[in-house]
PDB file of C-alpha atoms in Angstrom:
ATOM      1  CA  MET Z   1     -61.932   7.791 125.666  1.00 34.00           C
ATOM      2  CA  PHE Z   2     -65.746   7.731 125.908  1.00 31.00           C
ATOM      3  CA  GLU Z   3     -67.560   5.028 123.976  1.00 37.00           C
ATOM      4  CA  ARG Z   4     -71.192   3.872 124.296  1.00 35.00           C
ATOM      5  CA  GLY Z   5     -71.440   4.871 127.940  1.00 36.00           C
ATOM      6  CA  ARG Z   6     -68.232   3.121 128.914  1.00 38.00           C
ATOM      7  CA  TRP Z   7     -65.040   4.803 130.029  1.00 38.00           C
ATOM      8  CA  ILE Z   8     -61.802   3.054 129.169  1.00 40.00           C
ATOM      9  CA  TRP Z   9     -58.870   4.567 131.003  1.00 38.00           C
ATOM     10  CA  THR Z  10     -55.272   4.142 129.997  1.00 36.00           C
ATOM     11  CA  VAL Z  11     -52.775   4.064 132.832  1.00 38.00           C
ATOM     12  CA  ALA Z  12     -49.550   4.709 130.984  1.00 31.00           C
ATOM     13  CA  ALA Z  13     -47.321   3.935 133.947  1.00 33.00           C
ATOM     14  CA  ILE Z  14     -48.795   0.456 134.200  1.00 37.00           C
ATOM     15  CA  LEU Z  15     -50.230  -0.651 130.870  1.00 41.00           C
ATOM     16  CA  VAL Z  16     -50.443   0.456 127.271  1.00 38.00           C
ATOM     17  CA  MET Z  17     -53.766   0.005 125.498  1.00 41.00           C
ATOM     18  CA  ALA Z  18     -52.270  -1.832 122.597  1.00 38.00           C
ATOM     19  CA  SER Z  19     -52.375  -5.291 121.135  1.00 38.00           C
ATOM     20  CA  LEU Z  20     -49.896  -7.565 122.833  1.00 40.00           C
ATOM     21  CA  PHE Z  21     -48.521 -10.884 121.706  1.00 42.00           C
ATOM     22  CA  SER Z  22     -47.004 -12.600 124.697  1.00 42.00           C
ATOM     23  CA  PRO Z  23     -44.210 -15.134 124.153  1.00 39.00           C
ATOM     24  CA  ALA Z  24     -45.568 -18.662 124.268  1.00 37.00           C
ATOM     25  CA  ARG Z  25     -44.673 -20.787 127.259  1.00 39.00           C
ATOM     26  CA  ALA Z  26     -44.662 -24.561 127.298  1.00 35.00           C
ATOM     27  CA  ASP Z  27     -48.160 -24.530 128.786  1.00 47.00           C
ATOM     28  CA  ASP Z  28     -49.527 -22.003 126.269  1.00 52.00           C
ATOM     29  CA  PRO Z  29     -52.025 -23.141 123.647  1.00 60.00           C
ATOM     30  CA  ALA Z  30     -50.550 -24.162 120.301  1.00 59.00           C
ATOM     31  CA  THR Z  31     -51.643 -20.854 118.773  1.00 69.00           C
ATOM     32  CA  PRO Z  32     -52.021 -18.299 121.600  1.00 72.00           C
ATOM     33  CA  GLN Z  33     -54.389 -15.498 120.688  1.00 84.00           C
ATOM     34  CA  ARG Z  34     -53.242 -11.915 120.349  1.00 91.00           C
ATOM     35  CA  ILE Z  35     -54.479 -10.065 123.394  1.00 95.00           C
ATOM     36  CA  GLN Z  36     -54.742  -6.516 124.611  1.00 95.00           C
ATOM     37  CA  GLU Z  37     -54.648  -5.134 128.127  1.00 95.00           C
ATOM     38  CA  GLU Z  38     -56.766  -2.250 129.351  1.00 94.00           C
ATOM     39  CA  VAL Z  39     -58.059  -0.559 132.471  1.00 90.00           C
ATOM     40  CA  TRP Z  40     -61.828  -0.209 132.488  1.00 91.00           C
ATOM     41  CA  ALA Z  41     -64.266   1.757 134.587  1.00 88.00           C
ATOM     42  CA  LEU Z  42     -66.983  -0.762 135.434  1.00 88.00           C
ATOM     43  CA  LEU Z  43     -70.230   1.174 135.635  1.00 90.00           C
ATOM     44  CA  THR Z  44     -72.028  -1.125 138.044  1.00 87.00           C
ATOM     45  CA  PRO Z  45     -74.426   0.076 140.788  1.00 89.00           C
ATOM     46  CA  LEU Z  46     -71.249   0.587 142.830  1.00 82.00           C
ATOM     47  CA  PRO Z  47     -68.785   1.744 140.125  1.00 83.00           C
ATOM     48  CA  THR Z  48     -65.204   0.561 140.245  1.00 84.00           C
ATOM     49  CA  PHE Z  49     -62.133  -0.007 138.087  1.00 85.00           C
ATOM     50  CA  GLY Z  50     -60.836  -3.256 136.718  1.00 89.00           C
ATOM     51  CA  TYR Z  51     -57.793  -4.587 134.905  1.00 93.00           C
ATOM     52  CA  VAL Z  52     -58.875  -6.239 131.642  1.00 96.00           C
ATOM     53  CA  ALA Z  53     -57.032  -8.717 129.427  1.00 97.00           C
ATOM     54  CA  ARG Z  54     -58.900  -9.905 126.352  1.00 97.00           C
ATOM     55  CA  PRO Z  55     -58.452 -11.213 122.830  1.00 96.00           C
ATOM     56  CA  VAL Z  56     -58.157  -8.619 120.091  1.00 95.00           C
ATOM     57  CA  GLY Z  57     -61.580  -7.990 118.549  1.00 92.00           C
ATOM     58  CA  ASP Z  58     -65.094  -7.115 119.597  1.00 88.00           C
ATOM     59  CA  GLY Z  59     -66.240 -10.546 120.783  1.00 86.00           C
ATOM     60  CA  PRO Z  60     -68.424 -11.606 122.403  1.00 95.00           C
ATOM     61  CA  PHE Z  61     -66.078 -13.806 124.451  1.00 97.00           C
ATOM     62  CA  PRO Z  62     -66.559 -16.128 127.405  1.00 97.00           C
ATOM     63  CA  LEU Z  63     -65.882 -14.253 130.634  1.00 98.00           C
ATOM     64  CA  VAL Z  64     -63.487 -14.813 133.532  1.00 98.00           C
ATOM     65  CA  ILE Z  65     -63.761 -12.658 136.669  1.00 98.00           C
ATOM     66  CA  ILE Z  66     -60.801 -12.747 139.071  1.00 97.00           C
ATOM     67  CA  ASN Z  67     -61.585 -11.755 142.668  1.00 93.00           C
ATOM     68  CA  HIS Z  68     -58.704 -10.491 144.811  1.00 87.00           C
ATOM     69  CA  GLY Z  69     -58.020 -10.928 148.508  1.00 76.00           C
ATOM     70  CA  VAL Z  70     -58.727  -8.528 151.326  1.00 76.00           C
ATOM     71  CA  GLY Z  71     -56.793  -5.819 153.152  1.00 58.00           C
ATOM     72  CA  LEU Z  72     -58.325  -4.902 156.483  1.00 54.00           C
ATOM     73  CA  LYS Z  73     -56.365  -1.660 156.880  1.00 56.00           C
ATOM     74  CA  ALA Z  74     -57.410   1.367 154.823  1.00 51.00           C
ATOM     75  CA  THR Z  75     -53.775   2.315 154.202  1.00 60.00           C
ATOM     76  CA  GLU Z  76     -53.140  -1.129 152.677  1.00 61.00           C
ATOM     77  CA  ARG Z  77     -56.254  -0.934 150.504  1.00 49.00           C
ATOM     78  CA  SER Z  78     -55.313   2.513 149.223  1.00 54.00           C
ATOM     79  CA  PHE Z  79     -52.187   1.060 147.570  1.00 56.00           C
ATOM     80  CA  PHE Z  80     -53.898  -1.934 145.999  1.00 63.00           C
ATOM     81  CA  PRO Z  81     -51.938  -3.261 142.967  1.00 60.00           C
ATOM     82  CA  LEU Z  82     -54.280  -3.062 139.997  1.00 66.00           C
ATOM     83  CA  THR Z  83     -52.355  -5.698 138.025  1.00 67.00           C
ATOM     84  CA  GLU Z  84     -51.914  -8.195 140.862  1.00 72.00           C
ATOM     85  CA  PHE Z  85     -53.150 -11.109 138.732  1.00 89.00           C
ATOM     86  CA  ARG Z  86     -51.750 -10.022 135.379  1.00 93.00           C
ATOM     87  CA  ASP Z  87     -50.114 -13.347 134.473  1.00 94.00           C
ATOM     88  CA  LEU Z  88     -53.179 -15.335 135.484  1.00 96.00           C
ATOM     89  CA  ALA Z  89     -55.390 -13.005 133.440  1.00 96.00           C
ATOM     90  CA  LYS Z  90     -53.155 -13.242 130.375  1.00 96.00           C
ATOM     91  CA  TRP Z  91     -53.160 -17.040 130.642  1.00 97.00           C
ATOM     92  CA  PHE Z  92     -56.938 -17.067 130.314  1.00 97.00           C
ATOM     93  CA  ALA Z  93     -57.044 -14.300 127.685  1.00 97.00           C
ATOM     94  CA  GLN Z  94     -54.670 -16.224 125.426  1.00 96.00           C
ATOM     95  CA  ARG Z  95     -57.228 -19.010 125.510  1.00 95.00           C
ATOM     96  CA  GLY Z  96     -60.028 -16.801 124.257  1.00 96.00           C
ATOM     97  CA  TYR Z  97     -61.497 -15.392 127.453  1.00 97.00           C
ATOM     98  CA  PHE Z  98     -62.427 -11.815 128.267  1.00 97.00           C
ATOM     99  CA  VAL Z  99     -60.815 -11.431 131.702  1.00 98.00           C
ATOM    100  CA  VAL Z 100     -61.582  -8.722 134.231  1.00 96.00           C
ATOM    101  CA  ALA Z 101     -59.918  -8.369 137.640  1.00 93.00           C
ATOM    102  CA  PRO Z 102     -62.051  -5.762 139.426  1.00 90.00           C
ATOM    103  CA  VAL Z 103     -60.885  -3.557 142.267  1.00 84.00           C
ATOM    104  CA  GLY Z 104     -63.217  -4.267 145.158  1.00 70.00           C
ATOM    105  CA  PRO Z 105     -65.250  -1.506 146.825  1.00 62.00           C
ATOM    106  CA  GLY Z 106     -63.235   0.359 149.435  1.00 55.00           C
ATOM    107  CA  TYR Z 107     -59.880   0.011 147.659  1.00 54.00           C
ATOM    108  CA  GLY Z 108     -57.698   2.595 145.951  1.00 57.00           C
ATOM    109  CA  ALA Z 109     -59.040   6.139 146.200  1.00 53.00           C
ATOM    110  CA  SER Z 110     -62.164   4.946 148.062  1.00 52.00           C
ATOM    111  CA  ALA Z 111     -60.115   3.393 150.907  1.00 48.00           C
ATOM    112  CA  ILE Z 112     -61.392   5.904 153.439  1.00 54.00           C
ATOM    113  CA  ASP Z 113     -61.665   4.942 157.101  1.00 54.00           C
ATOM    114  CA  ILE Z 114     -61.717   7.764 159.683  1.00 53.00           C
ATOM    115  CA  PRO Z 115     -63.815   6.464 162.603  1.00 55.00           C
ATOM    116  CA  GLU Z 116     -63.269   9.550 164.795  1.00 62.00           C
ATOM    117  CA  ARG Z 117     -65.024  11.608 162.108  1.00 58.00           C
ATOM    118  CA  ALA Z 118     -67.593   8.924 161.270  1.00 49.00           C
ATOM    119  CA  ILE Z 119     -66.255   8.764 157.709  1.00 48.00           C
ATOM    120  CA  PHE Z 120     -66.102   5.350 156.104  1.00 48.00           C
ATOM    121  CA  GLY Z 121     -65.586   4.162 152.537  1.00 53.00           C
ATOM    122  CA  PRO Z 122     -67.628   1.460 150.761  1.00 53.00           C
ATOM    123  CA  PHE Z 123     -65.711  -1.502 152.222  1.00 48.00           C
ATOM    124  CA  PHE Z 124     -68.054  -4.443 152.731  1.00 58.00           C
ATOM    125  CA  SER Z 125     -65.643  -7.287 153.484  1.00 62.00           C
ATOM    126  CA  LYS Z 126     -65.213  -6.897 157.233  1.00 64.00           C
ATOM    127  CA  ILE Z 127     -66.122 -10.010 159.194  1.00 73.00           C
ATOM    128  CA  GLY Z 128     -66.492  -8.341 162.575  1.00 75.00           C
ATOM    129  CA  LYS Z 129     -64.959  -9.604 165.793  1.00 85.00           C
ATOM    130  CA  CYS Z 130     -63.483 -13.076 166.040  1.00 87.00           C
ATOM    131  CA  GLU Z 131     -65.929 -13.941 168.842  1.00 88.00           C
ATOM    132  CA  ASN Z 132     -68.788 -13.784 166.345  1.00 90.00           C
ATOM    133  CA  PRO Z 133     -67.444 -13.366 162.787  1.00 92.00           C
ATOM    134  CA  ASN Z 134     -69.828 -12.881 159.879  1.00 92.00           C
ATOM    135  CA  PHE Z 135     -68.079 -14.976 157.254  1.00 94.00           C
ATOM    136  CA  ARG Z 136     -71.260 -15.459 155.225  1.00 95.00           C
ATOM    137  CA  ASP Z 137     -72.167 -11.854 154.409  1.00 92.00           C
ATOM    138  CA  ALA Z 138     -68.538 -10.869 153.745  1.00 89.00           C
ATOM    139  CA  GLY Z 139     -68.445 -13.552 151.041  1.00 94.00           C
ATOM    140  CA  LEU Z 140     -71.826 -12.633 149.590  1.00 94.00           C
ATOM    141  CA  ALA Z 141     -70.702  -8.996 149.211  1.00 90.00           C
ATOM    142  CA  VAL Z 142     -68.028 -10.162 146.753  1.00 92.00           C
ATOM    143  CA  ALA Z 143     -70.577 -12.388 145.023  1.00 95.00           C
ATOM    144  CA  GLN Z 144     -72.924  -9.441 144.473  1.00 93.00           C
ATOM    145  CA  MET Z 145     -70.153  -7.449 142.802  1.00 92.00           C
ATOM    146  CA  ASP Z 146     -69.513 -10.349 140.435  1.00 96.00           C
ATOM    147  CA  LEU Z 147     -73.174 -10.473 139.439  1.00 96.00           C
ATOM    148  CA  TRP Z 148     -73.180  -6.737 138.716  1.00 94.00           C
ATOM    149  CA  ILE Z 149     -70.067  -7.076 136.540  1.00 96.00           C
ATOM    150  CA  ILE Z 150     -71.612  -9.924 134.555  1.00 97.00           C
ATOM    151  CA  ASP Z 151     -74.723  -7.827 133.905  1.00 96.00           C
ATOM    152  CA  PHE Z 152     -72.665  -4.775 132.908  1.00 96.00           C
ATOM    153  CA  LEU Z 153     -70.446  -6.627 130.430  1.00 96.00           C
ATOM    154  CA  ALA Z 154     -73.424  -8.514 128.996  1.00 96.00           C
ATOM    155  CA  ALA Z 155     -75.141  -5.172 128.346  1.00 95.00           C
ATOM    156  CA  GLU Z 156     -71.954  -4.008 126.600  1.00 93.00           C
ATOM    157  CA  LYS Z 157     -72.224  -7.120 124.374  1.00 94.00           C
ATOM    158  CA  ARG Z 158     -68.577  -8.005 125.005  1.00 93.00           C
ATOM    159  CA  ILE Z 159     -69.207 -11.377 126.668  1.00 96.00           C
ATOM    160  CA  VAL Z 160     -71.237 -14.545 126.257  1.00 95.00           C
ATOM    161  CA  PRO Z 161     -73.606 -14.111 129.237  1.00 90.00           C
ATOM    162  CA  LYS Z 162     -74.074 -17.833 129.829  1.00 92.00           C
ATOM    163  CA  ASP Z 163     -70.378 -18.735 129.673  1.00 95.00           C
ATOM    164  CA  VAL Z 164     -68.707 -17.336 132.797  1.00 98.00           C
ATOM    165  CA  ILE Z 165     -65.906 -18.669 134.990  1.00 98.00           C
ATOM    166  CA  ILE Z 166     -65.207 -17.148 138.400  1.00 98.00           C
ATOM    167  CA  VAL Z 167     -61.683 -17.271 139.845  1.00 98.00           C
ATOM    168  CA  GLY Z 168     -60.734 -16.034 143.307  1.00 97.00           C
ATOM    169  CA  GLN Z 169     -57.746 -15.869 145.627  1.00 95.00           C
ATOM    170  CA  SER Z 170     -57.902 -15.770 149.443  1.00 93.00           C
ATOM    171  CA  ALA Z 171     -60.932 -13.667 150.479  1.00 91.00           C
ATOM    172  CA  GLY Z 172     -61.768 -13.373 146.779  1.00 94.00           C
ATOM    173  CA  GLY Z 173     -61.860 -17.149 146.649  1.00 97.00           C
ATOM    174  CA  TRP Z 174     -64.171 -17.184 149.660  1.00 97.00           C
ATOM    175  CA  GLY Z 175     -66.441 -14.732 147.849  1.00 95.00           C
ATOM    176  CA  SER Z 176     -66.389 -17.080 144.856  1.00 98.00           C
ATOM    177  CA  ILE Z 177     -67.483 -19.968 147.094  1.00 98.00           C
ATOM    178  CA  ALA Z 178     -70.275 -17.746 148.393  1.00 97.00           C
ATOM    179  CA  LEU Z 179     -71.342 -17.014 144.811  1.00 98.00           C
ATOM    180  CA  SER Z 180     -71.652 -20.746 144.150  1.00 98.00           C
ATOM    181  CA  SER Z 181     -74.354 -20.964 146.821  1.00 98.00           C
ATOM    182  CA  ILE Z 182     -76.532 -18.674 144.703  1.00 97.00           C
ATOM    183  CA  ASN Z 183     -76.073 -20.806 141.573  1.00 98.00           C
ATOM    184  CA  PRO Z 184     -76.347 -18.025 138.963  1.00 97.00           C
ATOM    185  CA  GLY Z 185     -77.191 -19.561 135.613  1.00 96.00           C
ATOM    186  CA  SER Z 186     -74.422 -17.631 133.863  1.00 97.00           C
ATOM    187  CA  VAL Z 187     -71.597 -19.214 135.908  1.00 98.00           C
ATOM    188  CA  LYS Z 188     -70.389 -22.558 134.604  1.00 97.00           C
ATOM    189  CA  ALA Z 189     -67.377 -23.178 136.870  1.00 98.00           C
ATOM    190  CA  ILE Z 190     -65.466 -21.658 139.787  1.00 98.00           C
ATOM    191  CA  ILE Z 191     -61.756 -21.936 140.640  1.00 98.00           C
ATOM    192  CA  THR Z 192     -60.296 -20.792 143.954  1.00 98.00           C
ATOM    193  CA  PHE Z 193     -56.732 -20.430 145.218  1.00 98.00           C
ATOM    194  CA  GLY Z 194     -56.117 -20.365 148.962  1.00 97.00           C
ATOM    195  CA  ALA Z 195     -59.749 -19.476 149.678  1.00 98.00           C
ATOM    196  CA  GLY Z 196     -60.909 -18.497 153.145  1.00 97.00           C
ATOM    197  CA  ARG Z 197     -61.327 -15.724 155.690  1.00 92.00           C
ATOM    198  CA  GLY Z 198     -59.851 -14.842 159.060  1.00 92.00           C
ATOM    199  CA  GLY Z 199     -56.324 -16.064 158.365  1.00 90.00           C
ATOM    200  CA  ARG Z 200     -53.131 -15.097 160.226  1.00 89.00           C
ATOM    201  CA  VAL Z 201     -54.727 -13.404 163.227  1.00 88.00           C
ATOM    202  CA  GLY Z 202     -52.234 -10.958 164.692  1.00 86.00           C
ATOM    203  CA  GLY Z 203     -49.871 -11.770 161.841  1.00 87.00           C
ATOM    204  CA  LYS Z 204     -49.258 -15.279 163.183  1.00 93.00           C
ATOM    205  CA  PRO Z 205     -49.002 -18.147 160.658  1.00 94.00           C
ATOM    206  CA  ASN Z 206     -51.747 -20.775 160.810  1.00 93.00           C
ATOM    207  CA  SER Z 207     -53.724 -18.758 163.328  1.00 93.00           C
ATOM    208  CA  ASN Z 208     -57.330 -18.428 162.184  1.00 94.00           C
ATOM    209  CA  CYS Z 209     -59.862 -16.055 163.642  1.00 92.00           C
ATOM    210  CA  ALA Z 210     -62.559 -18.704 164.177  1.00 96.00           C
ATOM    211  CA  PRO Z 211     -61.737 -21.943 162.329  1.00 96.00           C
ATOM    212  CA  ASP Z 212     -64.792 -23.905 163.476  1.00 97.00           C
ATOM    213  CA  LYS Z 213     -67.130 -21.132 162.360  1.00 97.00           C
ATOM    214  CA  LEU Z 214     -65.304 -20.876 159.020  1.00 97.00           C
ATOM    215  CA  VAL Z 215     -65.842 -24.602 158.476  1.00 98.00           C
ATOM    216  CA  GLN Z 216     -69.508 -24.226 159.410  1.00 98.00           C
ATOM    217  CA  ALA Z 217     -69.890 -21.325 156.962  1.00 98.00           C
ATOM    218  CA  ALA Z 218     -68.376 -23.503 154.222  1.00 98.00           C
ATOM    219  CA  ALA Z 219     -70.988 -26.166 155.011  1.00 98.00           C
ATOM    220  CA  ASP Z 220     -73.739 -23.548 154.867  1.00 98.00           C
ATOM    221  CA  PHE Z 221     -72.651 -22.497 151.370  1.00 98.00           C
ATOM    222  CA  GLY Z 222     -72.355 -26.138 150.319  1.00 98.00           C
ATOM    223  CA  ARG Z 223     -76.006 -26.866 151.128  1.00 98.00           C
ATOM    224  CA  THR Z 224     -77.196 -24.909 148.108  1.00 98.00           C
ATOM    225  CA  SER Z 225     -74.084 -24.836 145.882  1.00 98.00           C
ATOM    226  CA  ARG Z 226     -74.271 -26.953 142.725  1.00 97.00           C
ATOM    227  CA  ILE Z 227     -71.688 -25.280 140.440  1.00 98.00           C
ATOM    228  CA  PRO Z 228     -68.574 -27.384 139.675  1.00 98.00           C
ATOM    229  CA  MET Z 229     -65.607 -26.001 141.602  1.00 98.00           C
ATOM    230  CA  LEU Z 230     -61.851 -26.496 141.901  1.00 98.00           C
ATOM    231  CA  TRP Z 231     -60.272 -25.628 145.259  1.00 98.00           C
ATOM    232  CA  VAL Z 232     -56.477 -25.214 145.076  1.00 98.00           C
ATOM    233  CA  TYR Z 233     -54.299 -24.882 148.175  1.00 98.00           C
ATOM    234  CA  ASN Z 234     -50.588 -25.232 148.933  1.00 98.00           C
ATOM    235  CA  GLU Z 235     -48.915 -27.250 151.649  1.00 98.00           C
ATOM    236  CA  ASN Z 236     -47.152 -24.125 152.964  1.00 98.00           C
ATOM    237  CA  ASP Z 237     -50.149 -21.792 152.939  1.00 98.00           C
ATOM    238  CA  THR Z 238     -49.785 -19.936 156.253  1.00 96.00           C
ATOM    239  CA  TYR Z 239     -53.301 -18.474 156.072  1.00 95.00           C
ATOM    240  CA  PHE Z 240     -55.286 -21.647 155.431  1.00 97.00           C
ATOM    241  CA  GLY Z 241     -53.076 -24.657 155.998  1.00 97.00           C
ATOM    242  CA  PRO Z 242     -53.854 -28.207 154.872  1.00 98.00           C
ATOM    243  CA  GLU Z 243     -55.674 -29.223 158.038  1.00 97.00           C
ATOM    244  CA  LEU Z 244     -58.099 -26.297 157.920  1.00 98.00           C
ATOM    245  CA  SER Z 245     -58.593 -26.275 154.139  1.00 98.00           C
ATOM    246  CA  LYS Z 246     -59.376 -30.017 154.154  1.00 98.00           C
ATOM    247  CA  ARG Z 247     -61.932 -29.500 156.909  1.00 98.00           C
ATOM    248  CA  MET Z 248     -63.566 -26.699 154.926  1.00 98.00           C
ATOM    249  CA  HIS Z 249     -63.722 -28.854 151.803  1.00 98.00           C
ATOM    250  CA  GLN Z 250     -65.106 -31.880 153.625  1.00 98.00           C
ATOM    251  CA  ALA Z 251     -67.812 -29.734 155.215  1.00 98.00           C
ATOM    252  CA  PHE Z 252     -68.678 -28.141 151.876  1.00 98.00           C
ATOM    253  CA  VAL Z 253     -69.009 -31.364 149.871  1.00 98.00           C
ATOM    254  CA  GLY Z 254     -70.574 -33.160 152.833  1.00 98.00           C
ATOM    255  CA  ALA Z 255     -73.389 -30.619 152.738  1.00 98.00           C
ATOM    256  CA  GLY Z 256     -73.921 -31.166 149.003  1.00 98.00           C
ATOM    257  CA  GLY Z 257     -71.441 -28.870 147.251  1.00 98.00           C
ATOM    258  CA  LYS Z 258     -69.473 -29.951 144.175  1.00 98.00           C
ATOM    259  CA  ALA Z 259     -65.779 -29.195 144.625  1.00 98.00           C
ATOM    260  CA  GLU Z 260     -62.528 -30.929 143.696  1.00 98.00           C
ATOM    261  CA  TYR Z 261     -59.746 -30.376 146.253  1.00 98.00           C
ATOM    262  CA  ARG Z 262     -56.118 -30.148 145.138  1.00 98.00           C
ATOM    263  CA  LEU Z 263     -53.243 -29.653 147.572  1.00 98.00           C
ATOM    264  CA  LEU Z 264     -50.109 -28.540 145.727  1.00 98.00           C
ATOM    265  CA  PRO Z 265     -46.536 -28.775 147.024  1.00 97.00           C
ATOM    266  CA  PRO Z 266     -44.961 -25.889 148.935  1.00 97.00           C
ATOM    267  CA  PHE Z 267     -44.288 -22.822 146.828  1.00 97.00           C
ATOM    268  CA  GLY Z 268     -41.969 -20.003 147.831  1.00 96.00           C
ATOM    269  CA  ASP Z 269     -42.054 -18.645 151.361  1.00 96.00           C
ATOM    270  CA  ASP Z 270     -45.851 -18.784 151.531  1.00 96.00           C
ATOM    271  CA  GLY Z 271     -47.934 -20.769 149.052  1.00 97.00           C
ATOM    272  CA  HIS Z 272     -50.919 -18.537 149.791  1.00 96.00           C
ATOM    273  CA  PHE Z 273     -49.554 -16.069 147.234  1.00 93.00           C
ATOM    274  CA  MET Z 274     -48.556 -18.599 144.577  1.00 96.00           C
ATOM    275  CA  ILE Z 275     -51.097 -17.345 142.062  1.00 94.00           C
ATOM    276  CA  CYS Z 276     -49.492 -13.868 142.076  1.00 91.00           C
ATOM    277  CA  THR Z 277     -46.153 -15.231 140.860  1.00 91.00           C
ATOM    278  CA  PRO Z 278     -45.381 -15.733 137.129  1.00 93.00           C
ATOM    279  CA  SER Z 279     -43.045 -18.642 137.867  1.00 96.00           C
ATOM    280  CA  ALA Z 280     -45.968 -20.561 139.383  1.00 97.00           C
ATOM    281  CA  ILE Z 281     -47.813 -20.928 136.079  1.00 97.00           C
ATOM    282  CA  PRO Z 282     -46.281 -24.366 135.322  1.00 97.00           C
ATOM    283  CA  VAL Z 283     -47.377 -25.472 138.808  1.00 97.00           C
ATOM    284  CA  TRP Z 284     -51.071 -24.590 138.700  1.00 98.00           C
ATOM    285  CA  SER Z 285     -51.855 -24.481 134.956  1.00 97.00           C
ATOM    286  CA  PRO Z 286     -51.966 -28.286 134.410  1.00 98.00           C
ATOM    287  CA  VAL Z 287     -54.440 -28.635 137.284  1.00 98.00           C
ATOM    288  CA  VAL Z 288     -56.624 -25.787 136.015  1.00 98.00           C
ATOM    289  CA  SER Z 289     -56.439 -26.958 132.382  1.00 97.00           C
ATOM    290  CA  LYS Z 290     -57.560 -30.474 133.350  1.00 97.00           C
ATOM    291  CA  PHE Z 291     -60.468 -29.101 135.377  1.00 98.00           C
ATOM    292  CA  LEU Z 292     -61.620 -26.832 132.527  1.00 96.00           C
ATOM    293  CA  GLU Z 293     -61.396 -29.696 130.031  1.00 96.00           C
ATOM    294  CA  GLU Z 294     -63.559 -31.831 132.303  1.00 95.00           C
ATOM    295  CA  GLN Z 295     -66.154 -29.050 132.415  1.00 91.00           C
ATOM    296  CA  GLY Z 296     -66.180 -28.825 128.630  1.00 81.00           C
TER     297      GLY Z 296
END
C-alpha cells in the first residue's frame, strides 16, 4: 500500500496488519491500549525496513527506537529475525508509544560480502582488528541511523519529535550509548540491555576483543553524554560479564555521563539474550518502569 510517500509492507507469514489486543499481564497498565503491528519501509538516506508496534490511531505518539545487536558474518545477517524484539515492542506500544525496531544496514537482502569480487553491502558496524578496534565509529553508525529515523517519522507526523526513548541490546545498546554522546534534543532517555562490543572472541564466553579499549571508549562517550540512561546487565551475560560491564559504567559516569547501572540475576543459559525472551518481561519491566517514572 502506498500512502503519502511511505510504503507499508505486510508480511503475512510473520504479522497481520490488523488491530491487536494483547492479553494483559500482571505488569501491563491497568487499561492496555489496543495496538497494531506492521512492517514499514523507512525511507531514510539509507532506506531500510523496520518492525512497528503502535497504538491504534494516527497519533502523534512518543517514539521508542529499539536497536538490535550485530552479526559479523554476512550469512548470519541475511537471516536476521525481523521480530526479534516483538514482546519488548508490544510492552512499550501498550503504554502509548510508537515503537520501531529497524533492520540495520547490511542485514537481510543487503547482507552482501564477497571480498574476492570486491562486493560489499552497507554494513557499517565492523570494529576492525582486535589489536586496534574502532569501537567509537561502530557505535556512531548506529546513532546516525537513529537520527535519520527520528527525522523521517517526524516528517510523517506520526511521532512527537521531542519525546523519544532509545532502547538497545548488545551492539545496539552500544550504539545507543554512542548516541547519548551527541545529546540530540529529541531524545529524553536511553535504556540498554547487555550493551557493548567485541564480546565472545572466537566464541569463547567472557572473552572480549579489547576490554581496556572498550572501557576507554565508554569513558570517551561519557565526557559529552548528558542524557539520562539505564544500563541493564545480567550476572550470567557471557558477552559482557559483571566485571567488564561495571568497569564500563564506572568509566562512563566517571567521565561525566548520567547512567544508572542495574545487574539482574542470571537468566536462562545466557542473560545476554534475556530481552529477546517473553518470559523475561516480569524480570526487567519493574526496573524499566521505575526508570521511566523517574524521568517523567
